[in-house]
Coordinates of C-alpha atoms in Angstrom, one line a residue:
X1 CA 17.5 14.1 11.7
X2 CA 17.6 15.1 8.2
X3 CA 17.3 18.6 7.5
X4 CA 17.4 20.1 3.8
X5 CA 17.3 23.8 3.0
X6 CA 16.1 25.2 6.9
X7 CA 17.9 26.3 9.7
X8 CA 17.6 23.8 12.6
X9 CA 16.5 25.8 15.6
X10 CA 20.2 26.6 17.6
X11 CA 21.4 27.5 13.9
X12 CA 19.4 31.1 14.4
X13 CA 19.1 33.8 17.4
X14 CA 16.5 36.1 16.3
X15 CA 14.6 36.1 13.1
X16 CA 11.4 34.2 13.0
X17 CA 11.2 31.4 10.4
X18 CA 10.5 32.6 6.9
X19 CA 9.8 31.4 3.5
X20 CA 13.4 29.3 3.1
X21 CA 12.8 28.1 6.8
X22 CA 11.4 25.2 8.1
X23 CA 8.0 26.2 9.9
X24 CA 8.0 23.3 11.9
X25 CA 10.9 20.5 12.8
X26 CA 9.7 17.3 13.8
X27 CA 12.0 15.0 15.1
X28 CA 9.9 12.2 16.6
X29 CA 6.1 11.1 16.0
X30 CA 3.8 13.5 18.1
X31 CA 1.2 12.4 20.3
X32 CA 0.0 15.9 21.5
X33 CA -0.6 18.4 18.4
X34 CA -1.6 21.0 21.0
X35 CA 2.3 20.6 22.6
X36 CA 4.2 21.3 19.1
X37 CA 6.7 23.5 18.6
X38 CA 7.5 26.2 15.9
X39 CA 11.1 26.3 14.4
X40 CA 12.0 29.3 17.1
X41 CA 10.8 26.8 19.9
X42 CA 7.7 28.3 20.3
X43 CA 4.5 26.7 21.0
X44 CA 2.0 26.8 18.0
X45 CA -1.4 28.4 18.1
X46 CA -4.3 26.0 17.4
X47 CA -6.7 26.9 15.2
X48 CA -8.5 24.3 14.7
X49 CA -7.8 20.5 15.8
X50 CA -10.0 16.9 15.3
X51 CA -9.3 14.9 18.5
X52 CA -11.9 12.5 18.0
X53 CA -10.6 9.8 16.0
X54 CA -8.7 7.4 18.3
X55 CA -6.1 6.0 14.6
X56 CA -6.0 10.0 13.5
X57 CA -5.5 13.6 14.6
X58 CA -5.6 16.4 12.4
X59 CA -4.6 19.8 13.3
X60 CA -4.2 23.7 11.6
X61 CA -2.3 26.1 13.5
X62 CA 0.0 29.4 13.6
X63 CA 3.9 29.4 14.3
X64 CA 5.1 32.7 16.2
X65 CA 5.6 34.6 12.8
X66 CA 2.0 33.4 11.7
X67 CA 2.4 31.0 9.3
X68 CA 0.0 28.2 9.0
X69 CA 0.8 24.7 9.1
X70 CA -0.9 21.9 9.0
X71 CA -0.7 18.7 11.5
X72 CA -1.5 15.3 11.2
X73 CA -0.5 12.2 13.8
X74 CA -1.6 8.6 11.9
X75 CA -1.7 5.4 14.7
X76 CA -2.0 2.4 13.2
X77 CA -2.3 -1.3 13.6
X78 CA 0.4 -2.8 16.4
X79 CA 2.6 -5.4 13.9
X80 CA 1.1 -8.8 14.1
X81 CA 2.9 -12.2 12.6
X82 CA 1.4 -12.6 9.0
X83 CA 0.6 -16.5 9.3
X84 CA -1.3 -17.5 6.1
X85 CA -5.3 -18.7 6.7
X86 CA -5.3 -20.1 3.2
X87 CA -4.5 -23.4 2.5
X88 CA -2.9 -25.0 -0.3
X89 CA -5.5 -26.5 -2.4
X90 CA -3.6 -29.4 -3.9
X91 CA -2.7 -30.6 -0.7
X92 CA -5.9 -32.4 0.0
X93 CA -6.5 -33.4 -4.1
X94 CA -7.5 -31.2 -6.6
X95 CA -11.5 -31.8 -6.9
X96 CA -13.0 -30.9 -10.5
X97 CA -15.4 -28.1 -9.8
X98 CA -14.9 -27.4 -6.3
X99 CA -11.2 -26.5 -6.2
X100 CA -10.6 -26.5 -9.7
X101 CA -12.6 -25.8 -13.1
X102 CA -12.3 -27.0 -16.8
X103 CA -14.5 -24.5 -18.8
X104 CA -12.3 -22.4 -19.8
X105 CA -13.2 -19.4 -18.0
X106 CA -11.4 -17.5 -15.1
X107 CA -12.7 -17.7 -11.7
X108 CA -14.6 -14.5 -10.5
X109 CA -15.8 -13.9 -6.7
X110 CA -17.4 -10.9 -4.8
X111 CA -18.4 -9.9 -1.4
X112 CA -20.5 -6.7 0.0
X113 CA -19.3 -5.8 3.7
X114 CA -20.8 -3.1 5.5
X115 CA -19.2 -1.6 8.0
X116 CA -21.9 -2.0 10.6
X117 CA -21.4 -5.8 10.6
X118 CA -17.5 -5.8 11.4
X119 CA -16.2 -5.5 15.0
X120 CA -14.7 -2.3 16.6
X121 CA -10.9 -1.3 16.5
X122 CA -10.2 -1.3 19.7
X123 CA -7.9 1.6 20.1
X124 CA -5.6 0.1 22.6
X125 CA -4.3 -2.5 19.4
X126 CA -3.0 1.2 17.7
X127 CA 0.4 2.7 17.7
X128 CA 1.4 6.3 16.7
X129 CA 3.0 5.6 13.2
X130 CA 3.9 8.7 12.0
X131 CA 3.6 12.8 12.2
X132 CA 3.9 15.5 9.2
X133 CA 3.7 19.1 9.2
X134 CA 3.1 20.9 6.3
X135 CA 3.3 24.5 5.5
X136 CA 3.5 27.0 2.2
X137 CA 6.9 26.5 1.9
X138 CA 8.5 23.7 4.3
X139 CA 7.1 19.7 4.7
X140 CA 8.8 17.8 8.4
X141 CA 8.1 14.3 8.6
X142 CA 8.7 11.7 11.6
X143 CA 7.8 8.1 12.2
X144 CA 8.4 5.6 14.4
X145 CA 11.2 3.5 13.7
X146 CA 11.9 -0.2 15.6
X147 CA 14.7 -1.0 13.0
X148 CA 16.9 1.8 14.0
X149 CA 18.1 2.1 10.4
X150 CA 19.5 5.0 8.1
X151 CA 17.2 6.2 5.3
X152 CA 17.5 7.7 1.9
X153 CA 15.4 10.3 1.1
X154 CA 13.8 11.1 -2.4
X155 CA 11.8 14.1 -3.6
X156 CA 10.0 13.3 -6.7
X157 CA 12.7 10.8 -7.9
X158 CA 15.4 12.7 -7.4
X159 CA 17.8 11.4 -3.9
X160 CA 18.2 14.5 -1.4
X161 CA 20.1 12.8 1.1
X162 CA 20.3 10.3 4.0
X163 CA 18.5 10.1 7.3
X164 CA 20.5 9.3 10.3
X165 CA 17.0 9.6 12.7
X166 CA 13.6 8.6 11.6
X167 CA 12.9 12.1 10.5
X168 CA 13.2 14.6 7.8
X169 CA 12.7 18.5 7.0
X170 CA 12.8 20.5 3.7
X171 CA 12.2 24.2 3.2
X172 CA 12.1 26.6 -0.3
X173 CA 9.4 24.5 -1.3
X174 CA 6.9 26.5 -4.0
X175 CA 3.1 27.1 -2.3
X176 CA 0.4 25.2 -3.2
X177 CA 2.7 22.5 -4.9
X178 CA 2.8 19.0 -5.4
X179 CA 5.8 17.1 -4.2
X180 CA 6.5 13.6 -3.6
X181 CA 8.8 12.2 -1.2
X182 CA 9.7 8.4 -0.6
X183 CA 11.9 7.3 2.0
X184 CA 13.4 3.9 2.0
X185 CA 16.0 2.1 4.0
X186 CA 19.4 2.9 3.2
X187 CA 20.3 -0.9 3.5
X188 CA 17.5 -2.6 1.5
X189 CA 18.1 -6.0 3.2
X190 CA 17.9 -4.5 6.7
X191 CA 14.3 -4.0 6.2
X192 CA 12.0 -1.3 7.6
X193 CA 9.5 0.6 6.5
X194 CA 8.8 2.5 2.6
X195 CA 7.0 5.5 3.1
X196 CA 6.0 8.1 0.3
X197 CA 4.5 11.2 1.3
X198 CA 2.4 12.9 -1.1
X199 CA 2.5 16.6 -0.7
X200 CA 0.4 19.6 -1.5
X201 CA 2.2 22.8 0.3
X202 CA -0.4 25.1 1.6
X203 CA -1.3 28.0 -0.6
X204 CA 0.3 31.3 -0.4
X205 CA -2.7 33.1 0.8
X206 CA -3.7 29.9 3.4
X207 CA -3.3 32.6 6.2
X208 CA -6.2 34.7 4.9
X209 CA -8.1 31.3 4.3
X210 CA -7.9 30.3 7.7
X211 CA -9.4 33.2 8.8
X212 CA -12.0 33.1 6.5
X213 CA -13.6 29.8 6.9
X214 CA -15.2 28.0 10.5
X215 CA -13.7 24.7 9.5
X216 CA -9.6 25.2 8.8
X217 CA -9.0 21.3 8.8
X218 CA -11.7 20.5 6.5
X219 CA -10.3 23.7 4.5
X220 CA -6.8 22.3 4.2
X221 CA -6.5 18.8 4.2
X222 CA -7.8 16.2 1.6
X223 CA -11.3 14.6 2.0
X224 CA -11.3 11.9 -0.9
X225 CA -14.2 9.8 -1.6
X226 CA -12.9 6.2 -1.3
X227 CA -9.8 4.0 -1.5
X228 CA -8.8 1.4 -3.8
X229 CA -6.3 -1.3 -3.7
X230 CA -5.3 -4.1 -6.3
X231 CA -2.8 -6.9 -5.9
X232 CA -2.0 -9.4 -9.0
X233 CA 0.6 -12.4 -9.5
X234 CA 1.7 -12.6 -13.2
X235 CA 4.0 -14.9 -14.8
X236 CA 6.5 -12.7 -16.8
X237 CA 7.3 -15.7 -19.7
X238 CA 5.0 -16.3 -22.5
X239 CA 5.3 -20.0 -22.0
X240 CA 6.9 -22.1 -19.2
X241 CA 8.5 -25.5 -19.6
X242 CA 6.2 -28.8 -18.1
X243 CA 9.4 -29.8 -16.5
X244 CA 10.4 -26.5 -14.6
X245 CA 7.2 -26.5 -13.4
X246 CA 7.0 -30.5 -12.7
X247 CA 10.1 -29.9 -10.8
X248 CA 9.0 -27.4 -9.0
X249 CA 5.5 -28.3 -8.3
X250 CA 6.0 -32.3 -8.6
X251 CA 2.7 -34.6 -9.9
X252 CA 2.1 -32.3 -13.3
X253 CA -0.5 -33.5 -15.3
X254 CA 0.9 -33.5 -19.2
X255 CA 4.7 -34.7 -20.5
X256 CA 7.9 -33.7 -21.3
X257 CA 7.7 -30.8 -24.1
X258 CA 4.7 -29.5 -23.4
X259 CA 4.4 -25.7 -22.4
X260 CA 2.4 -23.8 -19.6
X261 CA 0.7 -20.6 -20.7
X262 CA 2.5 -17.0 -18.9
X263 CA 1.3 -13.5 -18.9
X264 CA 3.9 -12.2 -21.0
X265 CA 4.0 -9.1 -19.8
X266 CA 6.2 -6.8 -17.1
X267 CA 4.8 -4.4 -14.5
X268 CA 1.8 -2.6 -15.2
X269 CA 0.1 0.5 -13.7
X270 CA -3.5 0.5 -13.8
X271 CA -5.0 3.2 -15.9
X272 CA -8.1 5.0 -14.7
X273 CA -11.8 4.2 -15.7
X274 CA -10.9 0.9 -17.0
X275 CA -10.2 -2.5 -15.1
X276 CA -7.2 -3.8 -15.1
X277 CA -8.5 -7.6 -15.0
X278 CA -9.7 -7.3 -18.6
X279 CA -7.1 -6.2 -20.1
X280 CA -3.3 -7.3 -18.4
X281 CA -3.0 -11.1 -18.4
X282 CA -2.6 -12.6 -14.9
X283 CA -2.8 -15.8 -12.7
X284 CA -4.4 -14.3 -9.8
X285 CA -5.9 -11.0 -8.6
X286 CA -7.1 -9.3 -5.6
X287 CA -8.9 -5.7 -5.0
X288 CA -10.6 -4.0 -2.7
X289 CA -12.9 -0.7 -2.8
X290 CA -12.7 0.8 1.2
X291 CA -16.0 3.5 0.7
X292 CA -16.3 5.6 4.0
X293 CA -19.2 7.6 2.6
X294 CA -21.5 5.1 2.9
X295 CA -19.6 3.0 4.8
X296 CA -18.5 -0.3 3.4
X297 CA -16.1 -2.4 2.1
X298 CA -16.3 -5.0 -1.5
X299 CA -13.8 -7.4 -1.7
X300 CA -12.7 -9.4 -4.8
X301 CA -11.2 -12.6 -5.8
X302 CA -9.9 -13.5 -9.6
X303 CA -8.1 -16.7 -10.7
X304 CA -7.1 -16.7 -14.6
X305 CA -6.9 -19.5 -16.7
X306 CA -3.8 -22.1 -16.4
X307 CA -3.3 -23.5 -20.3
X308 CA -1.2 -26.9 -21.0
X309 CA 0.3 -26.5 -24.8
X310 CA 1.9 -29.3 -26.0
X311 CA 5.3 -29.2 -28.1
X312 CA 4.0 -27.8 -30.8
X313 CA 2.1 -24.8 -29.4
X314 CA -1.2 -26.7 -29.5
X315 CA -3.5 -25.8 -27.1
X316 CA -4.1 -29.2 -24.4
X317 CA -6.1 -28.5 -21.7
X318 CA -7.6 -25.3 -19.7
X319 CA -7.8 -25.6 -16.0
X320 CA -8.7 -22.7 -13.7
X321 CA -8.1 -22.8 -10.3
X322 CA -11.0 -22.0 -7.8
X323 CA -10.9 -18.0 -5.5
X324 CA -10.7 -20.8 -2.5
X325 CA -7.0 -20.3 -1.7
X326 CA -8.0 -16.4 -1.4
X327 CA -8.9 -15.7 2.3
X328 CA -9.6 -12.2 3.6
X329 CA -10.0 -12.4 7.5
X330 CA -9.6 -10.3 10.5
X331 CA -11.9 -7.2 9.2
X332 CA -12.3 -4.4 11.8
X333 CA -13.1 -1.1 11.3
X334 CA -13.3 2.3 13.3
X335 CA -14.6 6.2 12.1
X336 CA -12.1 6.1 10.1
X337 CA -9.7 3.1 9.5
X338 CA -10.6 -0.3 8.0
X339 CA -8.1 -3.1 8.4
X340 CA -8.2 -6.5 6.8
X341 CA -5.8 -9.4 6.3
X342 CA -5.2 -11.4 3.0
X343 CA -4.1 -14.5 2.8
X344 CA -3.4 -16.4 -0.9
X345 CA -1.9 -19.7 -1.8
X346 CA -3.5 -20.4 -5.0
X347 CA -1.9 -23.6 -7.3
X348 CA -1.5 -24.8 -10.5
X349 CA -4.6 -27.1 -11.4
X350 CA -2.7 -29.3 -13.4
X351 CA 0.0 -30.3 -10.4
X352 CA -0.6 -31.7 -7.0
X353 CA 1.7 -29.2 -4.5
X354 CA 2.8 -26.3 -4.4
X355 CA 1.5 -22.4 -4.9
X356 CA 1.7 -19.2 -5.3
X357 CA 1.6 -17.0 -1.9
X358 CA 1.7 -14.3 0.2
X359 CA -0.1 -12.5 3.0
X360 CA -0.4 -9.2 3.8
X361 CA -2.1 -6.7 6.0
X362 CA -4.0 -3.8 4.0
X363 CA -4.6 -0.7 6.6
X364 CA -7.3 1.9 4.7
X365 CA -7.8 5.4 7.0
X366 CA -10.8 7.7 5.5
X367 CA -7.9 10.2 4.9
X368 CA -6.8 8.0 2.0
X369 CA -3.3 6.7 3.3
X370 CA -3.1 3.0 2.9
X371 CA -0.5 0.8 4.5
X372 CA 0.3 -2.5 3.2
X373 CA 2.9 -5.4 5.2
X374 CA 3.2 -8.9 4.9
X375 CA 5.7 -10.9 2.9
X376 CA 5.8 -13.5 0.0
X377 CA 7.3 -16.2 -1.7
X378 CA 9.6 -14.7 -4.6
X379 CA 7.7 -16.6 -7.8
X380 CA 5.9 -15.3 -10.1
X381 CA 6.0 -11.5 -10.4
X382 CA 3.8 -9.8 -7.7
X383 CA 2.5 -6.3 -7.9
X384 CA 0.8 -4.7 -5.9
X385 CA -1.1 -0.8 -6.6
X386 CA -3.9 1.7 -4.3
X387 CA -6.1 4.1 -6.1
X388 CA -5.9 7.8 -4.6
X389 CA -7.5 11.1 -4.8
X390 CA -4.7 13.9 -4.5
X391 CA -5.6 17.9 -3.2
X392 CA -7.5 19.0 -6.9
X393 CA -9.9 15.8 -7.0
X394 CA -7.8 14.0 -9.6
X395 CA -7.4 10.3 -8.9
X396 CA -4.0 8.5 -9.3
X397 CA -2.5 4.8 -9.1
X398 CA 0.1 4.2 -6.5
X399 CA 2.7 1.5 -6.8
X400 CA 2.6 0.1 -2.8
X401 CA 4.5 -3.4 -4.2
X402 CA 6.5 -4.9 -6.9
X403 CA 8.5 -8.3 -6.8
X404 CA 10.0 -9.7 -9.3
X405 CA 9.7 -13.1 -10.4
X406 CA 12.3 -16.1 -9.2
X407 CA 13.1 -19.3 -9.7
X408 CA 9.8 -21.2 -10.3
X409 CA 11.3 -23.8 -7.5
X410 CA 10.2 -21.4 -5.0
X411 CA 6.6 -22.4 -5.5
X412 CA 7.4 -25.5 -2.9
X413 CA 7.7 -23.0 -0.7
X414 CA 10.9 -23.8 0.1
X415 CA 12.2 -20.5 -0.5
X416 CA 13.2 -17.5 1.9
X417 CA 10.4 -15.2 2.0
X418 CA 10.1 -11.4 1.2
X419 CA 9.1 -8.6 3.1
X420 CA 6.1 -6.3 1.8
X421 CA 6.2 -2.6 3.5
X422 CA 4.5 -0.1 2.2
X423 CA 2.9 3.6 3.8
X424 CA 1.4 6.0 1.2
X425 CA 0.1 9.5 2.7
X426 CA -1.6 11.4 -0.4
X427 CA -1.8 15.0 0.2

């Protein structure tokens, strides 16, 4: 366990916990909030707890000096094997105006769920994921780790140390602060988990507040309004040789010196109030708005335009693939957790095999943390971005993915596939 700035419990004989301590060192994820532990080994007081959400407990209570903290244990979804419901369009011919389009324009399609129409989560398919305790000064973190890897540790960009348990504590931190913590594997090709932990310290005076109000959890942790999440391939080049892509796909329409049209472009973080569709170039997009106020979920499919130039920039042709190679399946949904599955292979219009894909599983909890897994094939660029709401109101863009772009081969594919593994808890 990693512990920065505190005192680990044997470390001290008799001084309660003060404000350069840890209030609360987790070492493990924590079923029972009720049987936690202050940093003198002390049972906490509860103050107020929510039991009643089977994927989420929430908790406020006092250490032995009476300092608040605040509790939260997140289950989530058990890991399932991410095998692709989408199939690759080309494979059974590409059929003008089912599969494929030639006017021009990109491919747009939308669905309306509500909730009440999707089956149950049955609580049995969760697992306890992680725990965090936060106070005015200190943030613990634990999570559940089948790897059994080292992790580096980050507060707002800046490396604190490494991990040797799945676990971490800081203390000195400023009250009613926002700090940001990401933890990755120390050895990126081990795999495991990337959590970032958004974090708003509880105010200096949160003891008086506590006191003051009937509903402490409500009081102190975040209530956003909904979720969003976006995922977009993009090719990085302006243009792309026929034959890369003939070699790669095989069974290109068009000849040798003609050109397919890119993106141009690198990674791009949404900005708010605008949509990102309309103004950064891309083959295909994804997005989701998860709304537990009234209680549904739209889901959305966008395809841009593929364009065949020939050797001297002229523009050829305009195909646009169809949304069909975009399936979103296994929607379930509890009080407060939706989870779906996307699956994408999406071709090139002009060629008969291959496509760009990747599936992944998107976990939403009304709390606003969202957890993304799956894996893809490296080609092109993939990014991948949720919308959050942090402790003022203000909403934000979260990067939850970004691959980079390979070797257009990999489009067969042929290539070995990478790992998508994202948790992000806003405060």
């Amino acid at each position: 366990m990693l512990v920065v700035g505190a005192f680990a419990p044997s470390a001290i004989a008799a001084p309660a916990p003060g404000a350069d301590e840890v209030q609360v060192l987790l070492e493990a994820p924590v079923e029972d909030l009720k049987a936690v532990l202050d940093a003198r080994g002390e049972r906490l007081e509860i103050v107020d707890i929510d039991e009643a959400k089977p994927d989420e407990k929430t908790a406020v209570a006092l250490t032995s000096g009476g300092n608040p903290v605040l509790l939260r244990s997140l289950y989530a979804p058990k890991e399932q094997e991410p095998t692709s419901d989408a199939t690759e369009p080309g494979l059974e011919g590409w059929v003008e105006g089912v599969n494929y389009f030639t006017d021009g324009e990109p491919q747009t399609s939308e669905e309306k769920i509500s909730f009440s129409d999707l089956p149950q989560i049955d609580p049995a398919s969760l697992e306890l994921a992680f725990s965090t305790a936060t106070s005015s000064t200190s943030f613990s973190a634990a999570w559940a780790d089948d790897e059994k890897v080292l992790y580096d540790v980050y507060r707002d960009g800046v490396f604190v140390d490494t991990a040797d348990d799945a676990s971490f504590s800081e203390s000195g931190l400023r009250p009613g602060t926002d700090y940001t913590y990401t933890v990755q594997p120390a050895a990126r090709e081990i795999g495991g988990d990337e959590l970032t932990f958004q974090v708003h310290t509880l105010a200096a005076n949160a003891a008086k507040l506590v006191e003051a109000v009937d509903d402490p959890v409500s009081s102190l942790s975040l209530q956003p309004v909904a979720s969003w999440f976006l995922y977009n391939t993009f090719i990085t080049n302006n243009r792309v040789d026929w034959d890369i892509i003939q070699g790669a796909f095989g069974g290109c329409v068009g000849v040798f010196g003609d050109k397919f049209g890119g993106d141009n472009r690198g990674y791009v973080t949404p900005t708010l109030y605008e949509d990102p569709w309309w103004y950064n170039s891309h083959r295909t997009g994804v997005r989701m708005k998860i709304d537990f106020g009234p209680n549904y979920v739209i889901e959305e499919k966008h395809v841009g335009q593929t364009r065949l130039y020939n050797s001297s920039g002229g523009l050829k042709e305009t195909r646009t693939a169809s949304t069909s190679g975009v399936v979103f399946s296994e929607r379930s949904v509890s009080s407060s957790l939706y989870k779906v599955k996307v699956s994408h292979e999406v071709g090139n219009p002009f060629c008969s095999s291959g496509a760009i894909r990747y599936v992944v599983y998107v976990n939403t909890w009304s709390s606003g943390v969202m957890q993304v897994n799956g894996y893809r094939h490296p080609v092109p660029a993939h990014e991948a971005y949720g919308l959050f709401m942090n402790s003022s109101g203000s909403e934000y863009w979260q990067t939850m993915y970004q691959g980079a772009q390979g070797d257009f081969f990999c489009v067969s594919g042929l290539c070995p596939t990478q790992t998508i593994s994202k948790t992000h808890t806003p405060s």
